[in-house]
Coordinates of C-alpha atoms in Angstrom, one line a residue:
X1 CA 0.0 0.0 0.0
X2 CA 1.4 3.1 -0.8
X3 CA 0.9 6.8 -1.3
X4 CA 2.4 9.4 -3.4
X5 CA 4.2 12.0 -1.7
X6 CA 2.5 15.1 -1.4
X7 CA 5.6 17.6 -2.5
X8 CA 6.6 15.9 -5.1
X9 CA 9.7 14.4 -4.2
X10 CA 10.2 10.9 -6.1
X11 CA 10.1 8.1 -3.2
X12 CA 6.0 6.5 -2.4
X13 CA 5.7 5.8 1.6
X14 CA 4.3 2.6 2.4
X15 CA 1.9 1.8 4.9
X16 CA 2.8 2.9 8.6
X17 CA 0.0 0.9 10.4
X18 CA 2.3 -1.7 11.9
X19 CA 4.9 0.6 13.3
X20 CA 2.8 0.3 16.5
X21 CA 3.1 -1.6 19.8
X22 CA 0.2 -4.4 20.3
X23 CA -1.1 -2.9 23.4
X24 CA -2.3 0.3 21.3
X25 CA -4.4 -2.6 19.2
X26 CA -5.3 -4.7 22.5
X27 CA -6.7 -1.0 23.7
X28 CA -8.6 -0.4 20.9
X29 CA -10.5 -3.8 21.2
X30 CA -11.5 -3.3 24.7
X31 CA -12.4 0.1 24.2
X32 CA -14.9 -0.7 21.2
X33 CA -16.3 -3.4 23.4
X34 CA -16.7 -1.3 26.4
X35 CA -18.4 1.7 24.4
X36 CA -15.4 4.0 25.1
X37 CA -13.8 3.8 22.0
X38 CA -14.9 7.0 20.2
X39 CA -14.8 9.4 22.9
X40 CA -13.6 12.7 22.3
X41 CA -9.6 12.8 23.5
X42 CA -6.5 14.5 23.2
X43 CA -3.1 13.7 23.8
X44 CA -0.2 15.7 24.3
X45 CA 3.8 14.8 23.6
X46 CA 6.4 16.2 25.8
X47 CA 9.4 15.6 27.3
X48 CA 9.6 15.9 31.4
X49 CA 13.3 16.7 31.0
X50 CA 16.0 17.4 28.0
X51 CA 19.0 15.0 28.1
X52 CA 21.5 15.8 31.2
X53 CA 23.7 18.7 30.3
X54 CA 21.5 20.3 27.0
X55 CA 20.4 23.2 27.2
X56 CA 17.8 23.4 24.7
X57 CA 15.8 20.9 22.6
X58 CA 15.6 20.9 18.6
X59 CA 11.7 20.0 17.3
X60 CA 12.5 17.6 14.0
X61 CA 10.3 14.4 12.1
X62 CA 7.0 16.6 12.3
X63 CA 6.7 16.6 8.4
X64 CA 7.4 12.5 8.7
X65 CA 5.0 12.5 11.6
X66 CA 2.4 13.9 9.0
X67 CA 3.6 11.7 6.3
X68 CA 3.1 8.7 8.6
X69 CA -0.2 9.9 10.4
X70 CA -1.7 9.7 6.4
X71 CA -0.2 6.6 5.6
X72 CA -1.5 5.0 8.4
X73 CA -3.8 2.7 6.6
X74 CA -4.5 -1.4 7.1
X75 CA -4.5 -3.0 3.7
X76 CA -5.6 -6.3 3.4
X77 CA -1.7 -7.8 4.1
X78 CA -1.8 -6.0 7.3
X79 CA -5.4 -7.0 8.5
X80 CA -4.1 -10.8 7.7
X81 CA -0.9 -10.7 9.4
X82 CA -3.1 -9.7 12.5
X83 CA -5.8 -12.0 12.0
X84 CA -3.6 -15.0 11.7
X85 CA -1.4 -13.7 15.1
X86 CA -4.7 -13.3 16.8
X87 CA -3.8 -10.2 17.6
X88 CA -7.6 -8.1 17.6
X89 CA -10.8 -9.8 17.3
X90 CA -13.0 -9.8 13.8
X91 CA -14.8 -6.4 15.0
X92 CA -11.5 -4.6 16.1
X93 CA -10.3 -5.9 12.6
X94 CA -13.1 -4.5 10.7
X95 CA -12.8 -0.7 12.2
X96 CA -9.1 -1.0 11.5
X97 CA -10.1 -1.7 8.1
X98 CA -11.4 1.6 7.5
X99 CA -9.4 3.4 9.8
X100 CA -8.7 6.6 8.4
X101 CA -7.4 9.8 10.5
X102 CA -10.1 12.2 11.1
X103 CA -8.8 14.4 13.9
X104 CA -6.9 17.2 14.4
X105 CA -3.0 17.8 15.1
X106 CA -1.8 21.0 16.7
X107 CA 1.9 21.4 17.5
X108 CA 5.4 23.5 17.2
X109 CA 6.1 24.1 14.0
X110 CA 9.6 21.8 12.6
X111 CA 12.3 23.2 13.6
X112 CA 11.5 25.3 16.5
X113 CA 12.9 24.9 20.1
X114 CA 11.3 22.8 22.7
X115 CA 12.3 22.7 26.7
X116 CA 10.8 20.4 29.7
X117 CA 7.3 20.2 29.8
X118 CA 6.8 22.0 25.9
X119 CA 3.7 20.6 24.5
X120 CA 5.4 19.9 21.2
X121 CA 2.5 18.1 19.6
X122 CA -1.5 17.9 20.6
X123 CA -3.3 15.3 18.7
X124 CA -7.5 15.2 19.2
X125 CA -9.9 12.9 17.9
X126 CA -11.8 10.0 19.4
X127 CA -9.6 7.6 21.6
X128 CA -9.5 4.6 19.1
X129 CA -7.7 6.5 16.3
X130 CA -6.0 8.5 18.6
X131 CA -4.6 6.1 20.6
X132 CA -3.3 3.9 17.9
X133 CA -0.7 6.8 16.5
X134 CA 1.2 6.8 19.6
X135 CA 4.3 4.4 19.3
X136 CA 4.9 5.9 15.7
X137 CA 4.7 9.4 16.5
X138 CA 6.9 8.6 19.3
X139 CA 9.0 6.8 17.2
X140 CA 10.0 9.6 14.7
X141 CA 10.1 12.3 17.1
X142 CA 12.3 10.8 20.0
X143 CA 14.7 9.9 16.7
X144 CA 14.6 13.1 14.7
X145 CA 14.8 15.6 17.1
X146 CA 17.9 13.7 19.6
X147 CA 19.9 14.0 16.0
X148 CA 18.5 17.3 15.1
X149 CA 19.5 18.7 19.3
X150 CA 23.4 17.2 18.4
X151 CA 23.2 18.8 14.5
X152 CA 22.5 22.1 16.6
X153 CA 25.1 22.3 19.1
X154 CA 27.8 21.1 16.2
X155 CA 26.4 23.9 13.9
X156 CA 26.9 26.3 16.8
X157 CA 30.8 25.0 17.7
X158 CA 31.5 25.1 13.9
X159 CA 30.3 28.9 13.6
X160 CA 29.9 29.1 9.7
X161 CA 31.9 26.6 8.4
X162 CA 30.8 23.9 6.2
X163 CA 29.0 20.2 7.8
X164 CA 28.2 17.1 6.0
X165 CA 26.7 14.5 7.6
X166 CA 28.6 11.0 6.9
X167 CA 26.8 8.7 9.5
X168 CA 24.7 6.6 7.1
X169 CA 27.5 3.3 8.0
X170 CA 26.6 3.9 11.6
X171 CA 23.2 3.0 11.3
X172 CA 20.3 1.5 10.5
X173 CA 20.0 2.2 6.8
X174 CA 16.1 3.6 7.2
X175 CA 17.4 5.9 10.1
X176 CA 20.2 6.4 8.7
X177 CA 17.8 8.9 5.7
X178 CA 16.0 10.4 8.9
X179 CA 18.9 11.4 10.6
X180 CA 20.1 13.3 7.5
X181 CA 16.6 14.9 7.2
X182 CA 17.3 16.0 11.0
X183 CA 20.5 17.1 10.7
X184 CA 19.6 19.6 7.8
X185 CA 17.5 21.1 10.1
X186 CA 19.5 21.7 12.9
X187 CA 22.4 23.3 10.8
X188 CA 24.2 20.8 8.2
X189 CA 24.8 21.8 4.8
X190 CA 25.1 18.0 3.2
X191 CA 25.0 14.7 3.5
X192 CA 27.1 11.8 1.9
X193 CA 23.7 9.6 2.0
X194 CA 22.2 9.4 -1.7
X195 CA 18.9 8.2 -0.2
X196 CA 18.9 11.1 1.9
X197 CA 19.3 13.3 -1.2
X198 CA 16.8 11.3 -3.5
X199 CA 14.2 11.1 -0.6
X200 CA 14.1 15.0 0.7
X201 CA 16.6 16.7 -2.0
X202 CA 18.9 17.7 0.6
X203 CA 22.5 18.1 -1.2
X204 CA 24.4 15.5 -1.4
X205 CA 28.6 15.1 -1.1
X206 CA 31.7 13.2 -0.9
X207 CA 34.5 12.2 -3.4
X208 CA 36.7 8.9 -2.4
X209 CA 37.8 6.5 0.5
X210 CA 41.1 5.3 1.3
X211 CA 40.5 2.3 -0.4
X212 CA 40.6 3.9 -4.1
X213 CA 44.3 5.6 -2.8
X214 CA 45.1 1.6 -1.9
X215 CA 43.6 0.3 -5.6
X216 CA 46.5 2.2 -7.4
X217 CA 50.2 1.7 -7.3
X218 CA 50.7 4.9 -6.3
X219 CA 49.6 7.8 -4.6
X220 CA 50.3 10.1 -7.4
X221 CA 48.4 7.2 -9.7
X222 CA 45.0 7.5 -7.6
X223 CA 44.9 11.7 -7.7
X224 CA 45.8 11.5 -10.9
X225 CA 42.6 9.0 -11.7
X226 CA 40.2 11.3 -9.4
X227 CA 41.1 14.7 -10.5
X228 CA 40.7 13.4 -14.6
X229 CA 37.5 11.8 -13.6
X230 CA 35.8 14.6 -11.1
X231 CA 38.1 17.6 -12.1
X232 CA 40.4 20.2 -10.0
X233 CA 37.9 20.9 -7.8
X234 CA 37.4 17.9 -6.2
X235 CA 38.8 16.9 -2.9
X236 CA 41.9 14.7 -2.4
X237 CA 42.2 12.5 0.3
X238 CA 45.5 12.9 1.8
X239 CA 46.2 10.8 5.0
X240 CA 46.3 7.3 3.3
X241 CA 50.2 7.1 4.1
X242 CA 51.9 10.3 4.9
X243 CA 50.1 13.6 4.5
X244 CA 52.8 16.4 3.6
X245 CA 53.9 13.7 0.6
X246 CA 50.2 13.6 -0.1
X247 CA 49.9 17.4 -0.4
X248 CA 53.1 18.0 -2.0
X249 CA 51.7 15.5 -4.8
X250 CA 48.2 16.4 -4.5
X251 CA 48.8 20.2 -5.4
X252 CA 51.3 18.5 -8.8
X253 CA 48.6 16.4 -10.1
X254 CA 45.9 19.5 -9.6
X255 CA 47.7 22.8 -9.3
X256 CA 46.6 25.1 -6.9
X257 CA 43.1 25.0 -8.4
X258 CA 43.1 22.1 -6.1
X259 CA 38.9 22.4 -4.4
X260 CA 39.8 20.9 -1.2
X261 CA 42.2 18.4 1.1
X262 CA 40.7 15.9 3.6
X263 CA 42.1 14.6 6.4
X264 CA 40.7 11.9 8.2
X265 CA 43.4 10.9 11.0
X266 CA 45.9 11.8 13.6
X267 CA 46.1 15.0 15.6
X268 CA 43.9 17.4 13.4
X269 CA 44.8 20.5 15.0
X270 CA 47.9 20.0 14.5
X271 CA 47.8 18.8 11.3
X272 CA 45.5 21.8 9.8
X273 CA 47.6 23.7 11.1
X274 CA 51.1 21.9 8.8
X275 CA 48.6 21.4 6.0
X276 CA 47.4 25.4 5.4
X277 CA 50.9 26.3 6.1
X278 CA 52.1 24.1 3.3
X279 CA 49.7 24.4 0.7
X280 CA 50.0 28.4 1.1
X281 CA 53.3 27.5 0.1
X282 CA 52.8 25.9 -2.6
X283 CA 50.4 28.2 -3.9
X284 CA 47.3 26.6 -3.3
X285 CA 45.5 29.5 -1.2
X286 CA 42.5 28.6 -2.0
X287 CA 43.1 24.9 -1.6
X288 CA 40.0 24.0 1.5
X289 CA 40.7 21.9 4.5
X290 CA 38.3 19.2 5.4
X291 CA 38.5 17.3 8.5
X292 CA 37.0 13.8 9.4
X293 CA 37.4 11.2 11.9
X294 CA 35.1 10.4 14.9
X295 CA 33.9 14.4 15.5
X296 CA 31.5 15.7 17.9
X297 CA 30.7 19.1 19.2
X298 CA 33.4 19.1 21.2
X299 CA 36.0 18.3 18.8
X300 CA 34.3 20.8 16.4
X301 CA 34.8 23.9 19.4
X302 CA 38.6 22.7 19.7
X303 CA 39.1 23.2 16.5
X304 CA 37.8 26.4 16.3
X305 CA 41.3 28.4 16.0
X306 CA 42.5 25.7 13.4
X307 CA 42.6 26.4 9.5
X308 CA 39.9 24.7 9.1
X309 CA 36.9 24.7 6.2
X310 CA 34.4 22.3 6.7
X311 CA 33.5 19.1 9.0
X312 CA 32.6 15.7 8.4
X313 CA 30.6 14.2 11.1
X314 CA 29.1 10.4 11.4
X315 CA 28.8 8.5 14.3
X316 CA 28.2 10.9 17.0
X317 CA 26.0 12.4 15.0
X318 CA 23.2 10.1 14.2
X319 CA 23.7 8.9 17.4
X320 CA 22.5 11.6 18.6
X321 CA 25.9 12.5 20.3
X322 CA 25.3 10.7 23.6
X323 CA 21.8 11.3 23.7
X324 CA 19.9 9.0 21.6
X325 CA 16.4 9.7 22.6
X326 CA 14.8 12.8 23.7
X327 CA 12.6 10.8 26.0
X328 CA 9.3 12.5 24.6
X329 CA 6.3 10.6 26.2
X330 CA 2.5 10.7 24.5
X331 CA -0.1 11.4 27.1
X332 CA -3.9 11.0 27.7
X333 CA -4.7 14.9 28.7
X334 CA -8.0 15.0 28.5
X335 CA -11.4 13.2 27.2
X336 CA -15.1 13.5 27.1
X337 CA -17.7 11.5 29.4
X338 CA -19.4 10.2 26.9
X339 CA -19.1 9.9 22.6
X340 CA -21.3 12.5 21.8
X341 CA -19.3 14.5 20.1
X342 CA -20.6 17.9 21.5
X343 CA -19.1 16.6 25.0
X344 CA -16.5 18.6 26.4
X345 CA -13.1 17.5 27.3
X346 CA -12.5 17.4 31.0
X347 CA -8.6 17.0 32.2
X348 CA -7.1 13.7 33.0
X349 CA -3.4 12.9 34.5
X350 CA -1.4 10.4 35.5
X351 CA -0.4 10.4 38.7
X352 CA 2.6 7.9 40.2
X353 CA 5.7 7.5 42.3
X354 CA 9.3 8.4 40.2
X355 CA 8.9 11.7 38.6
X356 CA 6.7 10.8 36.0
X357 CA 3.6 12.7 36.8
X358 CA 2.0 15.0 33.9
X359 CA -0.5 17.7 34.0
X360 CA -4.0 17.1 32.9
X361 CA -5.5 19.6 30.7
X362 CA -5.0 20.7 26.7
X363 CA -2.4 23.0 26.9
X364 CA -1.3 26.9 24.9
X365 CA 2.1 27.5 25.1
X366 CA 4.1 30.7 24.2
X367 CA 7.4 32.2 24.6
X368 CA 7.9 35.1 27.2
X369 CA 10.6 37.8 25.5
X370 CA 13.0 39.9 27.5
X371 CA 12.8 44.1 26.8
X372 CA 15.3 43.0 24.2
X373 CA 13.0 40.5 22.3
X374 CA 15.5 37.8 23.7
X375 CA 13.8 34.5 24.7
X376 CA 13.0 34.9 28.8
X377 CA 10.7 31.5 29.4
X378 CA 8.7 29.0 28.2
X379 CA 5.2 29.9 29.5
X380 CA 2.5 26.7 29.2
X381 CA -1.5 26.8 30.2
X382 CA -4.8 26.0 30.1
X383 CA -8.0 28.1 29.5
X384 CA -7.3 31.5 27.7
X385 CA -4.3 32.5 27.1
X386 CA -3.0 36.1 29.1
X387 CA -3.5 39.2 27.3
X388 CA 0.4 40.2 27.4
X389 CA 1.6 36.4 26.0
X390 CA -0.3 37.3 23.0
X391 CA 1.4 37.1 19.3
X392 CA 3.7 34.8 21.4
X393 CA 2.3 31.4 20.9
X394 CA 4.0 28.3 19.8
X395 CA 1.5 25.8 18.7
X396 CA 0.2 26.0 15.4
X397 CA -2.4 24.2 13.5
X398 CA -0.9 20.7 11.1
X399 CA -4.1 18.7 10.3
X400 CA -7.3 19.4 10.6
X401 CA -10.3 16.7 10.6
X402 CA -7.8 14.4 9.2
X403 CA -6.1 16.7 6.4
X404 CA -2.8 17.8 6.5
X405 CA -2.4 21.8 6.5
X406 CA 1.5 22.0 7.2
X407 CA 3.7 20.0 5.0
X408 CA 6.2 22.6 3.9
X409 CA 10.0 22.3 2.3
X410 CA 12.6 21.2 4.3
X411 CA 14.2 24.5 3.8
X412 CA 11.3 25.9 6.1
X413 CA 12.2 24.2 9.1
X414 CA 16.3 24.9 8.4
X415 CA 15.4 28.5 8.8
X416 CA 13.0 28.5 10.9
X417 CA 15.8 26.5 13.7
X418 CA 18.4 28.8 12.7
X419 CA 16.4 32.0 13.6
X420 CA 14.6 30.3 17.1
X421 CA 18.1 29.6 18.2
X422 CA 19.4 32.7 17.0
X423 CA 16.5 34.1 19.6
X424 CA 17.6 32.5 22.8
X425 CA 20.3 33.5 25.3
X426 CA 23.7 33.7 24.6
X427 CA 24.4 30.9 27.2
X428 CA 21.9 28.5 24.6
X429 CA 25.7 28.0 22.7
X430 CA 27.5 27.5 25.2
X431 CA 28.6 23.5 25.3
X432 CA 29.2 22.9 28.9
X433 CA 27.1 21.2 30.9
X434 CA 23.9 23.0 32.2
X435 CA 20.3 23.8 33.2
X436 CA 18.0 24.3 30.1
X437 CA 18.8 28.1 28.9
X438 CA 15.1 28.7 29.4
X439 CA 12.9 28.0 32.5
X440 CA 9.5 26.3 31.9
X441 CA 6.8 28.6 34.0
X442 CA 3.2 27.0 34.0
X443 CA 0.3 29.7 34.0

C-alpha cells in the first residue's frame, strides 16, 4: 500500500500501520467493546526533561510525523498478518479496516525549540484513532529531534563553516535517511547519503575513500585518476600514508586549483595547522581543509582556531551525540464523558511515584521575550491565554479533521531553527554542561 508524496519528491511511503506496539491494538479492542472507544480525546507529547547537560531541545520528524499519520492505513496484508497472530478480534479488525485519520494535530512548528514540559504536539480525535498513533509518532520524534539537538550544538561549535553528515555506515539504513533529514534542520549543509538526497533533495557530497588511494600503485596514480575523472575541484584525500607527501603530490597532479584536502586521522589541530601552512606554500591558497574522523561538538569547538573549512561528522552524529532519545512521552490529557461528540473535554493525568507525573488539561504555550525581544521562558497553560503572552504562541495548526495543512519544504524548518536559536540567550551556545537556557513557568 502506498501513497504518493504530497511535494513531489520521487520516493512513495508505504503503509505505517504496523509501526505500533500491540497494546495500542489490544486497547482499541476493549475500548470498542466497552463503548469507550470514540470518545472525544487528546493527547499531548512532551518531554519531562532534556537529556543531562543540553540546554535546549531541537523539534525535528513533524513533516514524517504527517507523512506517517496519512499513511497509516490497514490493507488487506496488514489486517491478515493480524488476524492469523490473533492479535484483535473480527470487530476490532473491521474498524481497522477503514481506519482513516479524522482528527486534528496542533503542534510546534519543525524546527522550532522545545524545553521540559513544551507541548510539542496535541493530537485530538476519538480515543480509538487517537490512541493507535502513539508508538509511531513517538518513534520519529524521539529519533529526529535527539539527532536534530546534536546537529544544533555542532552547527553552533562550527560557527559558519561547512558540515556534511557522513553517518549513514553507523546506522540502520532507514534511520540512517532520517537522521540526515534532522541534521539539515538543525544546521548541516550535506550529507554523503544518496537516499537522503533522493528522498528530501537535501545536497548530497563526498568524493573517495582510502581504499581507491590503496587500488592504485601509487599515490600520485590515484589523484591522478580522481582529478581526470571529477576535475580540479574535487577533494583529495591525503592521510592514506603520509600527509605532507600527499599534499606535495596532490597540489602536482591538480595545481593550486586544487577544491579541497581531507584529512581523516591523527592529531587534526595540528595537522590543519602543517597542511594550510604548506599548501599556502605551494600556492594553493585557495586549496580548503576538510576534516573527518570520529567528531562531535566538542572536537568541532577545539578546532575552532585551526585552519579549518568544513567538517565531516558520522557516528556521534546520528547517534545523537550521547543522547539517543529525547525521552518524549504521549499522554492521555484530556477526554469526554461520553461519545457525543458535543461533550467537552475534561482534564485527565497520570499520577505515580518516580517523577513521572504529567499535567491534565490541553495545553497553549508561548514564549515570554526579554525588553530585548530575547527569549525569557517557556510559558504553558490551560484556559485562555494572558492578554500580554499574545502574538507569542508556539503551537500552530498541522491537520485538521484528518487533512494535513503544514507540509512545507525542508528549507522551512532549516530557517526556521536557525532563527529560534538565534533568539535564545547567549548561554543557549555554550557546550558545557547545564540547566535548560530557558525555564518552563506553567500559567
Amino acid at each position: 500500500m502506498n501513497a504518493a508524496d504530497p511535494l513531489g519528491l520521487p520516493v512513495t511511503v508505504p503503509s505505517t500501520a504496523l509501526f505500533t506496539d500491540r497494546y495500542e491494538l489490544t486497547m482499541v479492542q476493549a475500548a470498542l467493546r466497552a463503548g469507550t472507544a470514540h470518545r472525544r480525546a487528546a493527547f499531548e507529547v512532551f518531554t519531562r526533561r532534556l537529556p543531562e547537560g543540553r540546554r535546549y531541545g531541537v523539534l525535528a520528524g513533524t513533516g514524517r510525523v504527517l507523512d506517517a499519520v496519512t499513511n497509516f492505513r490497514f490493507g488487506s496484508e496488514e489486517l491478515d498478518f493480524l488476524r492469523e497472530r490473533r492479535v484483535v478480534d473480527e470487530p476490532t479488525l473491521d474498524w481497522l479496516a477503514g481506519y482513516r485519520f479524522s482528527g486534528s494535530v496542533h503542534g510546534y512548528p519543525e524546527g522550532e525549540v522545545y524545553f521540559p514540559g513544551s507541548p510539542v504536539l496535541r493530537v485530538e480525535g476519538t480515543f480509538a484513532e487517537c490512541v493507535v498513533l502513539e508508538t509511531v509518532i513517538l518513534s520519529i520524534l524521539n529519533h529526529d529531534s535527539a539527532v536534530a539537538a546534536a546537529a544544533s550544538r555542532m552547527a553552533v561549535a562550527a560557527a559558519g563553516r561547512r558540515l556534511t553528515e557522513m553517518g549513514a555506515r553507523r546506522t540502520h539504513e532507514l534511520s540512517a535517511v532520517a537522521a540526515a533529514r534532522a541534521a539539515y534542520i538543525g544546521g548541516f549543509d550535506a550529507t554523503s547519503d544518496l537516499a537522503a538526497g533522493f528522498r528530501y533533495g537535501i545536497p548530497t557530497a563526498g568524493t573517495s575513500a582510502h581504499a581507491f588511494t590503496l587500488l592504485h600503485d601509487t599515490e600520485r596514480d590515484a589523484f591522478t585518476a580522481q582529478v581526470s575523472s571529477m576535475g580540479r575541484g574535487t577533494t583529495l584525500l591525503v592521510d592514506t600514508y603520509d600527509v605532507a607527501e600527499a599534499v606535495r603530490t596532490a597540489v602536482e597532479v591538480a595545481g593550486p586549483e586544487l577544491g579541497a584536502v581531507r584529512i581523516d586521522s591523527g592529531d587534526l589541530l595540528l595537522l590543519a595547522h602543517r597542511v594550510r601552512h604548506q599548501l599556502d606554500e605551494l600556492g594553493a591558497h585557495d586549496t580548503r581543509i576538510v576534516v573527518t574522523s570520529d567528531l562531535d561538538e566538542y572536537a568541532i569547538a577545539s578546532l575552532a582556531a585551526a585552519p579549518v573549512d568544513a567538517y565531516g561528522v558520522g557516528t556521534q552524529l546520528v547517534t545523537g551525540s550521547g543522547h539517543p532519545t529525547c525521552s518524549m512521552v504521549y499522554k492521555l490529557v484530556a477526554r469526554a464523558d461520553s461519545d457525543d461528540p458535543a461533550a467537552p473535554l475534561r482534564p485527565v493525568a497520570k499520577k505515580s511515584m518516580g517523577g513521572k507525573l504529567s499535567i491534565g488539561g490541553v495545553k497553549w504555550a508561548a514564549r515570554e521575550l526579554d525588553e530585548d525581544g530575547t527569549a525569557a521562558a517557556e510559558v504553558i497553560g490551560t484556559g485562555e491565554i494572558p492578554a500580554e503572552l499574545a502574538g507569542q504562541e508556539l503551537t500552530v495548526e498541522l491537520v485538521r479533521e484528518g487533512e494535513v495543512l503544514a507540509r512545507e519544504p525542508l528549507e522551512v524548518p532549516r530557517e526556521r531553527h536557525r532563527r529560534a536559536r538565534a533568539g535564545l540567550p547567549l548561554s543557549a551556545a555554550q557546550l558545557s554542561r547545564g540547566e535548560p537556557v530557558l525555564p518552563t513557568r506553567y500559567a
